[in-house]
Every structure is written in structure tokens, then in C-alpha cells.
PDB file of N, CA, C and O in Angstrom:
ATOM      1  N   THR G  14     -23.867  56.719   1.194  1.00 53.00           N
ATOM      2  CA  THR G  14     -22.985  55.918   0.371  1.00 53.00           C
ATOM      3  C   THR G  14     -23.668  55.608  -0.950  1.00 53.00           C
ATOM      4  O   THR G  14     -24.877  55.680  -1.072  1.00 53.00           O
ATOM      5  N   ASP G  15     -22.871  55.232  -1.919  1.00 62.00           N
ATOM      6  CA  ASP G  15     -23.376  54.862  -3.234  1.00 62.00           C
ATOM      7  C   ASP G  15     -23.334  53.346  -3.357  1.00 62.00           C
ATOM      8  O   ASP G  15     -22.282  52.735  -3.221  1.00 62.00           O
ATOM      9  N   VAL G  16     -24.470  52.746  -3.610  1.00 68.00           N
ATOM     10  CA  VAL G  16     -24.541  51.299  -3.713  1.00 68.00           C
ATOM     11  C   VAL G  16     -24.066  50.830  -5.081  1.00 68.00           C
ATOM     12  O   VAL G  16     -23.416  49.806  -5.205  1.00 68.00           O
ATOM     13  N   GLY G  17     -24.370  51.560  -6.129  1.00 71.00           N
ATOM     14  CA  GLY G  17     -23.976  51.149  -7.476  1.00 71.00           C
ATOM     15  C   GLY G  17     -24.988  50.196  -8.071  1.00 71.00           C
ATOM     16  O   GLY G  17     -26.161  50.214  -7.725  1.00 71.00           O
ATOM     17  N   ASP G  18     -24.545  49.318  -8.959  1.00 71.00           N
ATOM     18  CA  ASP G  18     -25.437  48.369  -9.628  1.00 71.00           C
ATOM     19  C   ASP G  18     -25.851  47.265  -8.671  1.00 71.00           C
ATOM     20  O   ASP G  18     -25.047  46.757  -7.900  1.00 71.00           O
ATOM     21  N   ILE G  19     -27.103  46.885  -8.733  1.00 73.00           N
ATOM     22  CA  ILE G  19     -27.618  45.773  -7.944  1.00 73.00           C
ATOM     23  C   ILE G  19     -28.283  44.798  -8.901  1.00 73.00           C
ATOM     24  O   ILE G  19     -29.061  45.199  -9.760  1.00 73.00           O
ATOM     25  N   LEU G  20     -27.974  43.534  -8.748  1.00 69.00           N
ATOM     26  CA  LEU G  20     -28.562  42.494  -9.580  1.00 69.00           C
ATOM     27  C   LEU G  20     -29.307  41.527  -8.681  1.00 69.00           C
ATOM     28  O   LEU G  20     -28.748  41.025  -7.713  1.00 69.00           O
ATOM     29  N   ILE G  21     -30.554  41.286  -8.974  1.00 70.00           N
ATOM     30  CA  ILE G  21     -31.335  40.298  -8.246  1.00 70.00           C
ATOM     31  C   ILE G  21     -31.638  39.173  -9.224  1.00 70.00           C
ATOM     32  O   ILE G  21     -32.191  39.400 -10.296  1.00 70.00           O
ATOM     33  N   ALA G  22     -31.253  37.956  -8.852  1.00 71.00           N
ATOM     34  CA  ALA G  22     -31.451  36.805  -9.728  1.00 71.00           C
ATOM     35  C   ALA G  22     -32.409  35.823  -9.074  1.00 71.00           C
ATOM     36  O   ALA G  22     -32.484  35.729  -7.859  1.00 71.00           O
ATOM     37  N   MET G  23     -33.131  35.109  -9.913  1.00 72.00           N
ATOM     38  CA  MET G  23     -34.033  34.084  -9.401  1.00 72.00           C
ATOM     39  C   MET G  23     -33.971  32.868 -10.311  1.00 72.00           C
ATOM     40  O   MET G  23     -33.536  32.955 -11.454  1.00 72.00           O
ATOM     41  N   ASN G  24     -34.407  31.747  -9.790  1.00 72.00           N
ATOM     42  CA  ASN G  24     -34.455  30.518 -10.561  1.00 72.00           C
ATOM     43  C   ASN G  24     -35.910  30.270 -10.937  1.00 72.00           C
ATOM     44  O   ASN G  24     -36.712  29.923 -10.086  1.00 72.00           O
ATOM     45  N   PRO G  25     -36.290  30.433 -12.193  1.00 71.00           N
ATOM     46  CA  PRO G  25     -37.693  30.258 -12.587  1.00 71.00           C
ATOM     47  C   PRO G  25     -38.100  28.801 -12.792  1.00 71.00           C
ATOM     48  O   PRO G  25     -39.229  28.533 -13.178  1.00 71.00           O
ATOM     49  N   PHE G  26     -37.201  27.862 -12.550  1.00 82.00           N
ATOM     50  CA  PHE G  26     -37.466  26.435 -12.732  1.00 82.00           C
ATOM     51  C   PHE G  26     -37.814  26.073 -14.172  1.00 82.00           C
ATOM     52  O   PHE G  26     -38.527  25.112 -14.424  1.00 82.00           O
ATOM     53  N   GLN G  27     -37.330  26.876 -15.107  1.00 78.00           N
ATOM     54  CA  GLN G  27     -37.505  26.558 -16.518  1.00 78.00           C
ATOM     55  C   GLN G  27     -36.388  27.252 -17.298  1.00 78.00           C
ATOM     56  O   GLN G  27     -35.897  28.287 -16.892  1.00 78.00           O
ATOM     57  N   PRO G  28     -35.967  26.657 -18.404  1.00 76.00           N
ATOM     58  CA  PRO G  28     -34.906  27.281 -19.204  1.00 76.00           C
ATOM     59  C   PRO G  28     -35.381  28.620 -19.785  1.00 76.00           C
ATOM     60  O   PRO G  28     -36.498  28.739 -20.267  1.00 76.00           O
ATOM     61  N   LEU G  29     -34.510  29.623 -19.731  1.00 75.00           N
ATOM     62  CA  LEU G  29     -34.783  30.921 -20.326  1.00 75.00           C
ATOM     63  C   LEU G  29     -33.662  31.256 -21.301  1.00 75.00           C
ATOM     64  O   LEU G  29     -32.504  30.948 -21.029  1.00 75.00           O
ATOM     65  N   PRO G  30     -33.965  31.913 -22.422  1.00 79.00           N
ATOM     66  CA  PRO G  30     -32.930  32.230 -23.417  1.00 79.00           C
ATOM     67  C   PRO G  30     -32.140  33.488 -23.024  1.00 79.00           C
ATOM     68  O   PRO G  30     -32.057  34.435 -23.780  1.00 79.00           O
ATOM     69  N   LEU G  31     -31.544  33.476 -21.831  1.00 78.00           N
ATOM     70  CA  LEU G  31     -30.855  34.666 -21.331  1.00 78.00           C
ATOM     71  C   LEU G  31     -29.339  34.560 -21.333  1.00 78.00           C
ATOM     72  O   LEU G  31     -28.659  35.560 -21.167  1.00 78.00           O
ATOM     73  N   TYR G  32     -28.798  33.355 -21.460  1.00 80.00           N
ATOM     74  CA  TYR G  32     -27.365  33.179 -21.248  1.00 80.00           C
ATOM     75  C   TYR G  32     -26.637  32.521 -22.401  1.00 80.00           C
ATOM     76  O   TYR G  32     -25.517  32.075 -22.235  1.00 80.00           O
ATOM     77  N   GLY G  33     -27.225  32.464 -23.579  1.00 83.00           N
ATOM     78  CA  GLY G  33     -26.590  31.816 -24.721  1.00 83.00           C
ATOM     79  C   GLY G  33     -25.498  32.673 -25.349  1.00 83.00           C
ATOM     80  O   GLY G  33     -25.238  33.814 -24.964  1.00 83.00           O
ATOM     81  N   ARG G  34     -24.857  32.111 -26.343  1.00 85.00           N
ATOM     82  CA  ARG G  34     -23.765  32.811 -27.035  1.00 85.00           C
ATOM     83  C   ARG G  34     -24.241  34.095 -27.715  1.00 85.00           C
ATOM     84  O   ARG G  34     -23.530  35.083 -27.746  1.00 85.00           O
ATOM     85  N   GLU G  35     -25.444  34.064 -28.277  1.00 86.00           N
ATOM     86  CA  GLU G  35     -25.973  35.249 -28.960  1.00 86.00           C
ATOM     87  C   GLU G  35     -26.127  36.418 -27.992  1.00 86.00           C
ATOM     88  O   GLU G  35     -25.750  37.545 -28.291  1.00 86.00           O
ATOM     89  N   VAL G  36     -26.682  36.148 -26.819  1.00 85.00           N
ATOM     90  CA  VAL G  36     -26.861  37.202 -25.814  1.00 85.00           C
ATOM     91  C   VAL G  36     -25.501  37.691 -25.328  1.00 85.00           C
ATOM     92  O   VAL G  36     -25.275  38.888 -25.161  1.00 85.00           O
ATOM     93  N   SER G  37     -24.573  36.767 -25.138  1.00 82.00           N
ATOM     94  CA  SER G  37     -23.219  37.138 -24.711  1.00 82.00           C
ATOM     95  C   SER G  37     -22.568  38.086 -25.715  1.00 82.00           C
ATOM     96  O   SER G  37     -21.941  39.078 -25.339  1.00 82.00           O
ATOM     97  N   ARG G  38     -22.718  37.802 -27.005  1.00 84.00           N
ATOM     98  CA  ARG G  38     -22.148  38.672 -28.044  1.00 84.00           C
ATOM     99  C   ARG G  38     -22.775  40.061 -28.021  1.00 84.00           C
ATOM    100  O   ARG G  38     -22.092  41.061 -28.202  1.00 84.00           O
ATOM    101  N   GLN G  39     -24.091  40.135 -27.790  1.00 84.00           N
ATOM    102  CA  GLN G  39     -24.771  41.428 -27.760  1.00 84.00           C
ATOM    103  C   GLN G  39     -24.231  42.318 -26.647  1.00 84.00           C
ATOM    104  O   GLN G  39     -24.054  43.515 -26.831  1.00 84.00           O
ATOM    105  N   TYR G  40     -23.963  41.739 -25.502  1.00 80.00           N
ATOM    106  CA  TYR G  40     -23.557  42.526 -24.341  1.00 80.00           C
ATOM    107  C   TYR G  40     -22.048  42.722 -24.235  1.00 80.00           C
ATOM    108  O   TYR G  40     -21.578  43.454 -23.379  1.00 80.00           O
ATOM    109  N   ARG G  41     -21.282  42.074 -25.093  1.00 78.00           N
ATOM    110  CA  ARG G  41     -19.829  42.138 -24.974  1.00 78.00           C
ATOM    111  C   ARG G  41     -19.295  43.557 -25.151  1.00 78.00           C
ATOM    112  O   ARG G  41     -18.446  44.009 -24.395  1.00 78.00           O
ATOM    113  N   HIS G  42     -19.767  44.293 -26.142  1.00 71.00           N
ATOM    114  CA  HIS G  42     -19.232  45.635 -26.418  1.00 71.00           C
ATOM    115  C   HIS G  42     -20.345  46.657 -26.577  1.00 71.00           C
ATOM    116  O   HIS G  42     -20.262  47.524 -27.422  1.00 71.00           O
ATOM    117  N   HIS G  43     -21.377  46.573 -25.757  1.00 72.00           N
ATOM    118  CA  HIS G  43     -22.489  47.514 -25.896  1.00 72.00           C
ATOM    119  C   HIS G  43     -22.241  48.771 -25.064  1.00 72.00           C
ATOM    120  O   HIS G  43     -21.481  48.766 -24.108  1.00 72.00           O
ATOM    121  N   GLU G  44     -22.867  49.846 -25.469  1.00 75.00           N
ATOM    122  CA  GLU G  44     -22.816  51.096 -24.713  1.00 75.00           C
ATOM    123  C   GLU G  44     -23.835  51.031 -23.583  1.00 75.00           C
ATOM    124  O   GLU G  44     -24.929  50.514 -23.770  1.00 75.00           O
ATOM    125  N   THR G  45     -23.493  51.574 -22.429  1.00 70.00           N
ATOM    126  CA  THR G  45     -24.397  51.571 -21.289  1.00 70.00           C
ATOM    127  C   THR G  45     -25.712  52.253 -21.651  1.00 70.00           C
ATOM    128  O   THR G  45     -25.718  53.336 -22.217  1.00 70.00           O
ATOM    129  N   GLY G  46     -26.807  51.596 -21.340  1.00 76.00           N
ATOM    130  CA  GLY G  46     -28.126  52.150 -21.602  1.00 76.00           C
ATOM    131  C   GLY G  46     -28.723  51.795 -22.948  1.00 76.00           C
ATOM    132  O   GLY G  46     -29.872  52.108 -23.215  1.00 76.00           O
ATOM    133  N   THR G  47     -27.957  51.138 -23.829  1.00 84.00           N
ATOM    134  CA  THR G  47     -28.496  50.797 -25.141  1.00 84.00           C
ATOM    135  C   THR G  47     -29.243  49.466 -25.131  1.00 84.00           C
ATOM    136  O   THR G  47     -30.051  49.221 -26.018  1.00 84.00           O
ATOM    137  N   LEU G  48     -28.961  48.600 -24.155  1.00 83.00           N
ATOM    138  CA  LEU G  48     -29.646  47.323 -24.008  1.00 83.00           C
ATOM    139  C   LEU G  48     -30.240  47.234 -22.604  1.00 83.00           C
ATOM    140  O   LEU G  48     -29.761  47.915 -21.688  1.00 83.00           O
ATOM    141  N   PRO G  49     -31.253  46.403 -22.405  1.00 83.00           N
ATOM    142  CA  PRO G  49     -31.816  46.244 -21.065  1.00 83.00           C
ATOM    143  C   PRO G  49     -30.758  45.709 -20.086  1.00 83.00           C
ATOM    144  O   PRO G  49     -29.792  45.066 -20.499  1.00 83.00           O
ATOM    145  N   PRO G  50     -30.914  45.965 -18.779  1.00 80.00           N
ATOM    146  CA  PRO G  50     -29.955  45.443 -17.789  1.00 80.00           C
ATOM    147  C   PRO G  50     -29.827  43.926 -17.888  1.00 80.00           C
ATOM    148  O   PRO G  50     -30.806  43.229 -18.158  1.00 80.00           O
ATOM    149  N   HIS G  51     -28.632  43.421 -17.670  1.00 82.00           N
ATOM    150  CA  HIS G  51     -28.378  41.984 -17.762  1.00 82.00           C
ATOM    151  C   HIS G  51     -27.164  41.663 -16.918  1.00 82.00           C
ATOM    152  O   HIS G  51     -26.290  42.505 -16.719  1.00 82.00           O
ATOM    153  N   ILE G  52     -27.079  40.425 -16.443  1.00 79.00           N
ATOM    154  CA  ILE G  52     -25.951  40.017 -15.613  1.00 79.00           C
ATOM    155  C   ILE G  52     -24.622  40.188 -16.357  1.00 79.00           C
ATOM    156  O   ILE G  52     -23.609  40.518 -15.760  1.00 79.00           O
ATOM    157  N   PHE G  53     -24.599  39.987 -17.674  1.00 82.00           N
ATOM    158  CA  PHE G  53     -23.365  40.165 -18.441  1.00 82.00           C
ATOM    159  C   PHE G  53     -22.892  41.616 -18.379  1.00 82.00           C
ATOM    160  O   PHE G  53     -21.702  41.891 -18.264  1.00 82.00           O
ATOM    161  N   ALA G  54     -23.807  42.566 -18.455  1.00 81.00           N
ATOM    162  CA  ALA G  54     -23.447  43.982 -18.403  1.00 81.00           C
ATOM    163  C   ALA G  54     -22.950  44.376 -17.013  1.00 81.00           C
ATOM    164  O   ALA G  54     -21.967  45.106 -16.881  1.00 81.00           O
ATOM    165  N   VAL G  55     -23.614  43.889 -15.969  1.00 78.00           N
ATOM    166  CA  VAL G  55     -23.195  44.199 -14.594  1.00 78.00           C
ATOM    167  C   VAL G  55     -21.806  43.635 -14.328  1.00 78.00           C
ATOM    168  O   VAL G  55     -20.935  44.317 -13.781  1.00 78.00           O
ATOM    169  N   ALA G  56     -21.575  42.407 -14.719  1.00 79.00           N
ATOM    170  CA  ALA G  56     -20.269  41.779 -14.514  1.00 79.00           C
ATOM    171  C   ALA G  56     -19.178  42.505 -15.295  1.00 79.00           C
ATOM    172  O   ALA G  56     -18.072  42.712 -14.791  1.00 79.00           O
ATOM    173  N   SER G  57     -19.466  42.913 -16.506  1.00 77.00           N
ATOM    174  CA  SER G  57     -18.487  43.629 -17.321  1.00 77.00           C
ATOM    175  C   SER G  57     -18.112  44.972 -16.692  1.00 77.00           C
ATOM    176  O   SER G  57     -16.937  45.322 -16.619  1.00 77.00           O
ATOM    177  N   ARG G  58     -19.110  45.736 -16.213  1.00 77.00           N
ATOM    178  CA  ARG G  58     -18.822  47.022 -15.571  1.00 77.00           C
ATOM    179  C   ARG G  58     -17.980  46.830 -14.318  1.00 77.00           C
ATOM    180  O   ARG G  58     -17.029  47.575 -14.086  1.00 77.00           O
ATOM    181  N   ALA G  59     -18.301  45.832 -13.513  1.00 76.00           N
ATOM    182  CA  ALA G  59     -17.538  45.573 -12.285  1.00 76.00           C
ATOM    183  C   ALA G  59     -16.096  45.194 -12.621  1.00 76.00           C
ATOM    184  O   ALA G  59     -15.153  45.703 -12.013  1.00 76.00           O
ATOM    185  N   TYR G  60     -15.911  44.317 -13.595  1.00 78.00           N
ATOM    186  CA  TYR G  60     -14.568  43.886 -13.976  1.00 78.00           C
ATOM    187  C   TYR G  60     -13.734  45.044 -14.505  1.00 78.00           C
ATOM    188  O   TYR G  60     -12.601  45.251 -14.083  1.00 78.00           O
ATOM    189  N   HIS G  61     -14.309  45.839 -15.423  1.00 77.00           N
ATOM    190  CA  HIS G  61     -13.548  46.933 -16.014  1.00 77.00           C
ATOM    191  C   HIS G  61     -13.234  48.033 -14.993  1.00 77.00           C
ATOM    192  O   HIS G  61     -12.180  48.652 -15.054  1.00 77.00           O
ATOM    193  N   ALA G  62     -14.124  48.265 -14.054  1.00 76.00           N
ATOM    194  CA  ALA G  62     -13.833  49.227 -12.991  1.00 76.00           C
ATOM    195  C   ALA G  62     -12.725  48.691 -12.082  1.00 76.00           C
ATOM    196  O   ALA G  62     -11.857  49.445 -11.634  1.00 76.00           O
ATOM    197  N   MET G  63     -12.750  47.393 -11.831  1.00 78.00           N
ATOM    198  CA  MET G  63     -11.756  46.788 -10.944  1.00 78.00           C
ATOM    199  C   MET G  63     -10.347  46.892 -11.525  1.00 78.00           C
ATOM    200  O   MET G  63      -9.403  47.194 -10.811  1.00 78.00           O
ATOM    201  N   VAL G  64     -10.205  46.665 -12.823  1.00 81.00           N
ATOM    202  CA  VAL G  64      -8.880  46.688 -13.439  1.00 81.00           C
ATOM    203  C   VAL G  64      -8.498  48.053 -13.996  1.00 81.00           C
ATOM    204  O   VAL G  64      -7.416  48.221 -14.553  1.00 81.00           O
ATOM    205  N   GLY G  65      -9.402  49.033 -13.873  1.00 78.00           N
ATOM    206  CA  GLY G  65      -9.073  50.397 -14.283  1.00 78.00           C
ATOM    207  C   GLY G  65      -9.228  50.684 -15.759  1.00 78.00           C
ATOM    208  O   GLY G  65      -8.606  51.594 -16.282  1.00 78.00           O
ATOM    209  N   ARG G  66     -10.065  49.954 -16.452  1.00 71.00           N
ATOM    210  CA  ARG G  66     -10.245  50.167 -17.892  1.00 71.00           C
ATOM    211  C   ARG G  66     -11.357  51.136 -18.224  1.00 71.00           C
ATOM    212  O   ARG G  66     -11.681  51.317 -19.371  1.00 71.00           O
ATOM    213  N   ARG G  67     -11.968  51.759 -17.232  1.00 62.00           N
ATOM    214  CA  ARG G  67     -13.075  52.682 -17.486  1.00 62.00           C
ATOM    215  C   ARG G  67     -12.597  54.122 -17.445  1.00 62.00           C
ATOM    216  O   ARG G  67     -13.346  55.029 -17.123  1.00 62.00           O
ATOM    217  N   GLY G  68     -11.341  54.357 -17.753  1.00 67.00           N
ATOM    218  CA  GLY G  68     -10.826  55.710 -17.813  1.00 67.00           C
ATOM    219  C   GLY G  68     -10.317  56.234 -16.481  1.00 67.00           C
ATOM    220  O   GLY G  68     -10.040  57.414 -16.346  1.00 67.00           O
ATOM    221  N   GLY G  69     -10.170  55.396 -15.509  1.00 71.00           N
ATOM    222  CA  GLY G  69      -9.701  55.845 -14.203  1.00 71.00           C
ATOM    223  C   GLY G  69      -8.764  54.834 -13.586  1.00 71.00           C
ATOM    224  O   GLY G  69      -8.311  53.894 -14.231  1.00 71.00           O
ATOM    225  N   ARG G  70      -8.472  55.063 -12.319  1.00 77.00           N
ATOM    226  CA  ARG G  70      -7.616  54.131 -11.593  1.00 77.00           C
ATOM    227  C   ARG G  70      -8.418  52.889 -11.218  1.00 77.00           C
ATOM    228  O   ARG G  70      -9.631  52.953 -11.098  1.00 77.00           O
ATOM    229  N   PRO G  71      -7.740  51.762 -10.996  1.00 77.00           N
ATOM    230  CA  PRO G  71      -8.458  50.566 -10.544  1.00 77.00           C
ATOM    231  C   PRO G  71      -9.207  50.868  -9.244  1.00 77.00           C
ATOM    232  O   PRO G  71      -8.747  51.623  -8.415  1.00 77.00           O
ATOM    233  N   GLN G  72     -10.393  50.256  -9.094  1.00 70.00           N
ATOM    234  CA  GLN G  72     -11.217  50.470  -7.911  1.00 70.00           C
ATOM    235  C   GLN G  72     -11.585  49.125  -7.303  1.00 70.00           C
ATOM    236  O   GLN G  72     -11.765  48.139  -8.010  1.00 70.00           O
ATOM    237  N   SER G  73     -11.706  49.095  -5.981  1.00 73.00           N
ATOM    238  CA  SER G  73     -12.165  47.884  -5.298  1.00 73.00           C
ATOM    239  C   SER G  73     -13.605  47.611  -5.694  1.00 73.00           C
ATOM    240  O   SER G  73     -14.399  48.530  -5.874  1.00 73.00           O
ATOM    241  N   GLN G  74     -13.944  46.352  -5.846  1.00 69.00           N
ATOM    242  CA  GLN G  74     -15.299  45.944  -6.208  1.00 69.00           C
ATOM    243  C   GLN G  74     -15.760  44.870  -5.258  1.00 69.00           C
ATOM    244  O   GLN G  74     -14.952  44.110  -4.714  1.00 69.00           O
ATOM    245  N   CYS G  75     -17.043  44.763  -5.077  1.00 70.00           N
ATOM    246  CA  CYS G  75     -17.650  43.720  -4.244  1.00 70.00           C
ATOM    247  C   CYS G  75     -18.735  43.048  -5.066  1.00 70.00           C
ATOM    248  O   CYS G  75     -19.598  43.714  -5.612  1.00 70.00           O
ATOM    249  N   VAL G  76     -18.681  41.724  -5.161  1.00 67.00           N
ATOM    250  CA  VAL G  76     -19.697  40.966  -5.867  1.00 67.00           C
ATOM    251  C   VAL G  76     -20.276  39.964  -4.881  1.00 67.00           C
ATOM    252  O   VAL G  76     -19.549  39.141  -4.346  1.00 67.00           O
ATOM    253  N   VAL G  77     -21.582  40.036  -4.628  1.00 68.00           N
ATOM    254  CA  VAL G  77     -22.257  39.127  -3.726  1.00 68.00           C
ATOM    255  C   VAL G  77     -23.026  38.123  -4.564  1.00 68.00           C
ATOM    256  O   VAL G  77     -23.849  38.511  -5.385  1.00 68.00           O
ATOM    257  N   ILE G  78     -22.730  36.862  -4.374  1.00 62.00           N
ATOM    258  CA  ILE G  78     -23.405  35.806  -5.146  1.00 62.00           C
ATOM    259  C   ILE G  78     -24.268  34.990  -4.195  1.00 62.00           C
ATOM    260  O   ILE G  78     -23.804  34.502  -3.207  1.00 62.00           O
TER     261      ILE G  78
END
């Protein structure tokens, strides 16, 4: 089977500049592979695949939080 994208998150117990508006803007319309992996990119790919905006039919998605 194909697992697809996997995201592992951790709580570093300190603020990190990973989720601000600037980072959100960078990942909003980026091409795959042009920026480092990020939760915004994983979520965007899952959403667009689910609704069929990636050039194909809608596909079932699974998100484990």
C-alpha cells in the first residue's frame, strides 16, 4: 500500500516561528518541492486531493491528529 505524506509533530515547549501569517502566505500557493515540508503544505495537498482539485476525481483522505 501507499502511505503518502506523513507528518510528525512535537511540542518543543517554546514558541517557534512556524505558524505565523508570513509562513502561511509562503505555503499558500507554492509548488511541491520548492519549500521545506510543513504542516500547511501537507494539509493543502490532502484538502485539494479530497475535493478533486489536483487534476483528478475527489479521493478519500485520512488525517490522524
